[in-house]
Coordinates of C-alpha atoms in Angstrom, one line a residue:
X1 CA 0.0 0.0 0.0
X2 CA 1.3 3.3 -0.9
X3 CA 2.6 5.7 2.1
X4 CA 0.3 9.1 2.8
X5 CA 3.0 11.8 2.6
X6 CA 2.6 15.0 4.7
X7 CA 5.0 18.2 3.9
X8 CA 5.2 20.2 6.8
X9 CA 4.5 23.8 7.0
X10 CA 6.9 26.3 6.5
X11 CA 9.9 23.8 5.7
X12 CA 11.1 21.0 3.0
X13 CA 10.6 18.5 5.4
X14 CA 8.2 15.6 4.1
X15 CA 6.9 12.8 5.6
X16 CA 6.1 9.3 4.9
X17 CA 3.2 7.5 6.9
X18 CA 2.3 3.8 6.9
X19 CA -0.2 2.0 8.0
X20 CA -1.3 1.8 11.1
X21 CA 1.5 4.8 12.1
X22 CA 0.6 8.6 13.8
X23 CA 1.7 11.6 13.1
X24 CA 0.4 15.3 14.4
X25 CA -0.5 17.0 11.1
X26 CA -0.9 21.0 12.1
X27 CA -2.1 23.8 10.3
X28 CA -0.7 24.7 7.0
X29 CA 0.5 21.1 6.1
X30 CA -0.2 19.6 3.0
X31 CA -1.4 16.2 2.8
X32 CA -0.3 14.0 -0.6
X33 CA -2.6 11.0 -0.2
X34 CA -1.2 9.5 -3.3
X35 CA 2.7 10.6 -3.1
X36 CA 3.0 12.9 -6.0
X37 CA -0.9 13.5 -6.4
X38 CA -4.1 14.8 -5.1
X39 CA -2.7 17.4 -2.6
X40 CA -4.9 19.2 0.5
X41 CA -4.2 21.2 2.9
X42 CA -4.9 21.1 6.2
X43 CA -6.2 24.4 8.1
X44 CA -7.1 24.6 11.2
X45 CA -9.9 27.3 12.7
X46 CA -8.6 30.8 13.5
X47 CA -8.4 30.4 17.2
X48 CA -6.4 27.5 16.9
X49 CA -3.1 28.4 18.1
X50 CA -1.3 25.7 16.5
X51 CA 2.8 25.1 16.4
X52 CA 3.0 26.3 13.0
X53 CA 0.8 29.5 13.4
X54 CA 3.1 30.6 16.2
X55 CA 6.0 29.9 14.4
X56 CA 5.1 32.3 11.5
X57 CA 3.8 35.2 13.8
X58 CA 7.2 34.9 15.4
X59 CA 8.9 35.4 11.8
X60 CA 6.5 37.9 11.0
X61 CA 7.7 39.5 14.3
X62 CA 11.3 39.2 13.7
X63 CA 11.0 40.4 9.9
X64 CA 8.9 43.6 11.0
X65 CA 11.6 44.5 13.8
X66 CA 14.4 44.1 11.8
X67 CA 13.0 45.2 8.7
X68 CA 14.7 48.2 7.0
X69 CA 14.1 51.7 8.7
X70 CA 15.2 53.5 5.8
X71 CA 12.0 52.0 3.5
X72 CA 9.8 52.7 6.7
X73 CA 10.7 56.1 6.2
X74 CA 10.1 56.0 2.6
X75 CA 6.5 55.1 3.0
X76 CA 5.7 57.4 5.3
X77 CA 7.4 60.2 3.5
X78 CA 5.3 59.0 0.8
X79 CA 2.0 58.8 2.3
X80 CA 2.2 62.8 3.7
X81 CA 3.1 63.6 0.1
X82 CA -0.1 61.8 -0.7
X83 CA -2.2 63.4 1.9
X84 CA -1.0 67.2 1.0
X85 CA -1.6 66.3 -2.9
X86 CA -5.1 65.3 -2.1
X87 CA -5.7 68.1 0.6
X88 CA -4.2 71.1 -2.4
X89 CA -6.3 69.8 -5.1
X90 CA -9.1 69.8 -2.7
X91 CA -8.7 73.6 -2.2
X92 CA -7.5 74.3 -5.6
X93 CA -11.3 72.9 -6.8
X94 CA -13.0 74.7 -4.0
X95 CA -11.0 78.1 -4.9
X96 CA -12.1 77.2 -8.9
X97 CA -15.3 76.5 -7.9
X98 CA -15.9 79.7 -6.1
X99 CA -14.8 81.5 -8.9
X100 CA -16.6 80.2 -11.5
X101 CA -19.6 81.3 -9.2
X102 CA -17.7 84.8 -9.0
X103 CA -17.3 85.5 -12.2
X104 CA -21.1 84.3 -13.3
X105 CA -22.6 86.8 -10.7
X106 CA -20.0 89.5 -12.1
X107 CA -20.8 88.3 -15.8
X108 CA -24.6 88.6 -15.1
X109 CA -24.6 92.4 -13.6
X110 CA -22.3 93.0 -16.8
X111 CA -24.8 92.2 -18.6
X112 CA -27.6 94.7 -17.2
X113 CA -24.9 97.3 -17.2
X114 CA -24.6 96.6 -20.8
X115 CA -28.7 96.2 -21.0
X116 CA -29.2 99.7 -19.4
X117 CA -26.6 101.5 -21.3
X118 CA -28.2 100.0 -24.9
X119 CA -31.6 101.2 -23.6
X120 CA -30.0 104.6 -22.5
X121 CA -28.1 105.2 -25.9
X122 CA -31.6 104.5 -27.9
X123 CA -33.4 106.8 -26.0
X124 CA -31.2 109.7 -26.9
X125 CA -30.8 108.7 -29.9
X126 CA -34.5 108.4 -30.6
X127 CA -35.1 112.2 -30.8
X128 CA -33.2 111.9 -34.3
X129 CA -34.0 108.6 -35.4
X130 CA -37.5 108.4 -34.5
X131 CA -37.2 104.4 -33.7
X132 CA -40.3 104.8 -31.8
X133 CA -42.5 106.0 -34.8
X134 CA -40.7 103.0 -36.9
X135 CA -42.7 100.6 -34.4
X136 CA -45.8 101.4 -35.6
X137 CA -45.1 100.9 -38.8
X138 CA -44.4 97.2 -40.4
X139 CA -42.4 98.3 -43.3
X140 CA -40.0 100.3 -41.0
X141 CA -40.3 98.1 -38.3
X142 CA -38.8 95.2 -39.6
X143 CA -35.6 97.1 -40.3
X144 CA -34.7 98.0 -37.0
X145 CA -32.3 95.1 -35.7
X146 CA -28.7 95.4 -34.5
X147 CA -27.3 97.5 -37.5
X148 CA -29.2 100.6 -35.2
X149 CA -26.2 100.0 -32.8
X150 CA -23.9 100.4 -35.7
X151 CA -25.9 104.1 -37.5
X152 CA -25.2 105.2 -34.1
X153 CA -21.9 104.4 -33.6
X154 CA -20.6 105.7 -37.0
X155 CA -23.1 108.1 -38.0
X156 CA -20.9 111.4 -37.0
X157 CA -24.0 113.6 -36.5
X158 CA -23.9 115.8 -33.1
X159 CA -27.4 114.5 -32.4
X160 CA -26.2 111.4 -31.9
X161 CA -22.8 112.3 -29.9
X162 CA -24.3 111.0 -26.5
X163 CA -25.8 107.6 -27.7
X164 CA -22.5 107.2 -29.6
X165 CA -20.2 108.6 -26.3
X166 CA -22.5 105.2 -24.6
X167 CA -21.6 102.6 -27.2
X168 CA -18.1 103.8 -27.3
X169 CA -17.8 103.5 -23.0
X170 CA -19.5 99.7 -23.6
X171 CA -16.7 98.9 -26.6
X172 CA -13.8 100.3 -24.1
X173 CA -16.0 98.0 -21.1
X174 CA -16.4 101.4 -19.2
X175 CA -19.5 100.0 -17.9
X176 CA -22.2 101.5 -15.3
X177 CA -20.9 100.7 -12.3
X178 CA -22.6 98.2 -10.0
X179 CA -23.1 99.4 -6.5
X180 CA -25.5 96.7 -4.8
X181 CA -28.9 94.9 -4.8
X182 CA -31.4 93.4 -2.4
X183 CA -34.2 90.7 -2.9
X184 CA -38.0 92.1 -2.0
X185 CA -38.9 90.3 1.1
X186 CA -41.8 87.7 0.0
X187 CA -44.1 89.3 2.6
X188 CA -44.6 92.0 0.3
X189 CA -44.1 90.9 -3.3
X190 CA -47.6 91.0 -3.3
X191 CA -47.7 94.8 -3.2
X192 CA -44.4 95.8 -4.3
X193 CA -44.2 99.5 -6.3
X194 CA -41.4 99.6 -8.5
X195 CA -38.0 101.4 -7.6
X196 CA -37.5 104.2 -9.7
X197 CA -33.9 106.9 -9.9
X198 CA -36.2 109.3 -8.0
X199 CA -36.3 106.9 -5.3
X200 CA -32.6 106.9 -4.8
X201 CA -32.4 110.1 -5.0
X202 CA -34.6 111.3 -2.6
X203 CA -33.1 108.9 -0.1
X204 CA -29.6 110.6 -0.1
X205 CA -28.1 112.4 2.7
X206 CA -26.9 116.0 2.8
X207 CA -23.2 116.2 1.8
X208 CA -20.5 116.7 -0.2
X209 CA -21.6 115.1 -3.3
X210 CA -24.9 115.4 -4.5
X211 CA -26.7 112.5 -7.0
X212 CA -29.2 113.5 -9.4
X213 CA -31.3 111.2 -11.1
X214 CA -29.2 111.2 -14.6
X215 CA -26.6 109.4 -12.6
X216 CA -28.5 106.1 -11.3
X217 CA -30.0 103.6 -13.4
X218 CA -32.3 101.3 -11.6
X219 CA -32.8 97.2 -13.0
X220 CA -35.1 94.9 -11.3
X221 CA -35.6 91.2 -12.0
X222 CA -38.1 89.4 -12.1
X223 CA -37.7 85.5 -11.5
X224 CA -40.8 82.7 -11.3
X225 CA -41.6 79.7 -12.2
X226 CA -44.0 80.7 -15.2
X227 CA -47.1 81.7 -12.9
X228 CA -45.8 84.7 -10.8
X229 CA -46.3 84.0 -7.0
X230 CA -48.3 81.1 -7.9
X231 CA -47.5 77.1 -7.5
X232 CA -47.2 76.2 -11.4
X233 CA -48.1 72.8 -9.8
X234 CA -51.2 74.0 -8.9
X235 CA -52.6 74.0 -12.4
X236 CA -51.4 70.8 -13.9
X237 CA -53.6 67.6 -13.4
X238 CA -52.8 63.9 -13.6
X239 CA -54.4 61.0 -14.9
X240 CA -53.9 57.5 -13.1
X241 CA -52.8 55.7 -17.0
X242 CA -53.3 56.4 -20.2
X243 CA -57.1 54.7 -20.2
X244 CA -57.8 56.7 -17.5
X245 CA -60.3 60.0 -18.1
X246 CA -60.3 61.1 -14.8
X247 CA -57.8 63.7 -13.8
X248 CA -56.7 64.9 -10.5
X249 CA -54.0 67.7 -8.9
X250 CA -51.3 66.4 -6.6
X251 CA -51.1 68.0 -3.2
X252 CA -47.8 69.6 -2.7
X253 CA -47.0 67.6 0.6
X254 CA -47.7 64.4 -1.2
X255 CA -45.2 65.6 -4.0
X256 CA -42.2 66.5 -1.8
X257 CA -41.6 68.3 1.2
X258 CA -38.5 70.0 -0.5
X259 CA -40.3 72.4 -2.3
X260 CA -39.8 75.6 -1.8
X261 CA -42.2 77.9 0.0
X262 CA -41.8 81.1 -2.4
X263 CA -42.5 80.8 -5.9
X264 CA -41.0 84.2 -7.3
X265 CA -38.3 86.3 -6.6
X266 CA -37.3 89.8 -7.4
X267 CA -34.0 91.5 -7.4
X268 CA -33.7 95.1 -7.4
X269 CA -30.0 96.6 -8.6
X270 CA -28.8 99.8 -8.6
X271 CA -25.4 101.1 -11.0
X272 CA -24.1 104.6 -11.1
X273 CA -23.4 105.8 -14.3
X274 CA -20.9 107.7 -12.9
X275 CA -17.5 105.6 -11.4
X276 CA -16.5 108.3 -8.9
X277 CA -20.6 108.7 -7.3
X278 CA -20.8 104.9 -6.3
X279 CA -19.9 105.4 -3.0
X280 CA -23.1 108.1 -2.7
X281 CA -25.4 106.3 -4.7
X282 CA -24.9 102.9 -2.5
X283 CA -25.2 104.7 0.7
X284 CA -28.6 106.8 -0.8
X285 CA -29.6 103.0 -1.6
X286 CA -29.5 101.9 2.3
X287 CA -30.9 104.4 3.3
X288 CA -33.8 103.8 0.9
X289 CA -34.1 100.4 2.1
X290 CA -34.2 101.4 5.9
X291 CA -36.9 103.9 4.9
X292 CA -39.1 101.4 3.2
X293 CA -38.2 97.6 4.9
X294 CA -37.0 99.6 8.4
X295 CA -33.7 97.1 7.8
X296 CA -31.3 97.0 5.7
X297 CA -32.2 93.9 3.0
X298 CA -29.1 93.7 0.9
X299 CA -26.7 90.6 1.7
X300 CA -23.5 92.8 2.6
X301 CA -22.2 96.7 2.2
X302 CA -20.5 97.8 -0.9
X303 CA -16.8 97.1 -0.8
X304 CA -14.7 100.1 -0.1
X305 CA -12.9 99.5 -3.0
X306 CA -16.1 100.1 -5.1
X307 CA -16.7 103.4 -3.5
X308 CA -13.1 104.8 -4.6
X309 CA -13.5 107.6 -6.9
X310 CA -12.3 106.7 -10.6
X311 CA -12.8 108.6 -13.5
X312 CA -12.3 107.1 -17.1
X313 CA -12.3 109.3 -20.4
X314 CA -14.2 108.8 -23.6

């Protein structure tokens, strides 16, 4: 009969057993029940504290304390560059992020800077042009597109010297200059009365510098979700399938209960037309909030940097 053969763990030792002999067989050995064939290996359960297991924490002991200090130092080197890698790009993608907010709030009162100035330019420029008489006319009407911007800007007509003294500030970016804005309180949207330049004006304190209303140009915004102060969901009904001919409106607090609890919002913005009066029109525009909210309902002050006087030339 041939002899089971059992290769102990963690040397080249292998033994033969006969019939009828012992032998201990411990955890990691490996069994050859036909010498040369069908291997298995013998483990024991993990709270078996075996010869062989002890043996190889022991090794494991002796490799860790005499391992190399040098590559210990390595990997930890390694792992803080790691860590402060991670923790800059972190911040770098925060900083970008907050940019890229930045720079779409800047882009977006550029672009009512550049709105009011358009509308400012056609207005005097409407005395010569008459573009208001064209409207009611369709076979003048349909002529007046984008070229207007260009008559104006070349047309060397003293008429047209302030609407061309605008669209030559907007091609040199010598924009209105934004001072601030506030959001109406939702309480009262309801009843809420345009801001005009008059406002502004009359809310300014005696001082050094005086605003008149040629220098402030007043933009509010208007933001809903298509049905003013009104739940859009409100007027949408839904059917139970597509047999179904009976329609019904979903309750907002079976919908969500993220939704929000003001449907429209409105922003009023102020600009100065005039760089070096921003620091007098923004403090005329607390004071107008004070005297119609009692607080003051803009997010933050205008920067000091704002308010320094510049002066640019045409």
């Amino acid at each position: 009969m041939n002899p089971v053969v059992v290769n102990k763990c963690g040397t080249s030792e292998r033994k033969k057993v006969y019939a009828r002999e012992t032998l201990t067989v411990l955890h990691g050995d490996v069994i050859e029940f036909i010498p040369g064939h069908h291997f298995f290996k013998y483990v024991s359960l993990p709270n078996d504290n075996t010869e062989c297991n002890t043996q190889k924490r022991h090794r494991a002991d002796d490799d860790a304390i005499g391992g190399s200090k040098e590559e210990v130092g390595r990997k930890k080197i390694h792992k803080e560059s790691e860590n402060k890698a991670n923790n800059s790009s972190k911040a770098l993608l925060a900083e970008a992020n907050k940019g890229s907010l930045q720079r779409s709030e800047e882009a977006i009162r550029n672009f009512h800077a550049i709105e009011l100035m358009i509308v400012d330019a056609l207005v005097k420029a409407n005395g010569y042009l008459q573009i208001s008489a064209q409207i009611h006319d369709p076979s003048e009407y349909w002529k007046l597109d984008d070229s207007i911007i260009k008559t104006i800007e070349t047309a060397l007509i003293p008429e047209l010297k302030e609407s061309r003294d605008l669209i030559l500030r907007i091609r040199r970016r010598n924009l209105y200059q934004y001072c601030n804005e506030y959001a109406v309180p939702k309480d009262m949207l309801e009843h809420f009365k345009d801001v005009t330049t008059k406002d502004i004006v009359c809310s300014q304190k005696s001082g050094p510098v005086t605003i008149k209303e040629e220098d402030v140009a007043v933009s509010i915004v208007r933001i809903d979700l298509t049905r003013g102060k009104d739940n859009p969901l409100e007027s949408i009904n839904f059917f139970k399938d597509y047999e179904s001919n009976y329609k019904f409106p979903i309750p907002d607090d079976r919908v969500s209960h993220l939704l929000p609890a003001s449907y429209q919002d409105m922003i009023v913005r102020v600009y100065s037309k005039t760089p070096e009066l921003v620091g007098a029109i923004s403090e005329a525009f607390e004071n107008f909030q004070l005297k119609t909210y009692g607080v003051k309902t803009q997010v933050h002050e205008t920067p000091e940097k704002k308010k320094q006087r510049r002066r640019y030339k045409v």
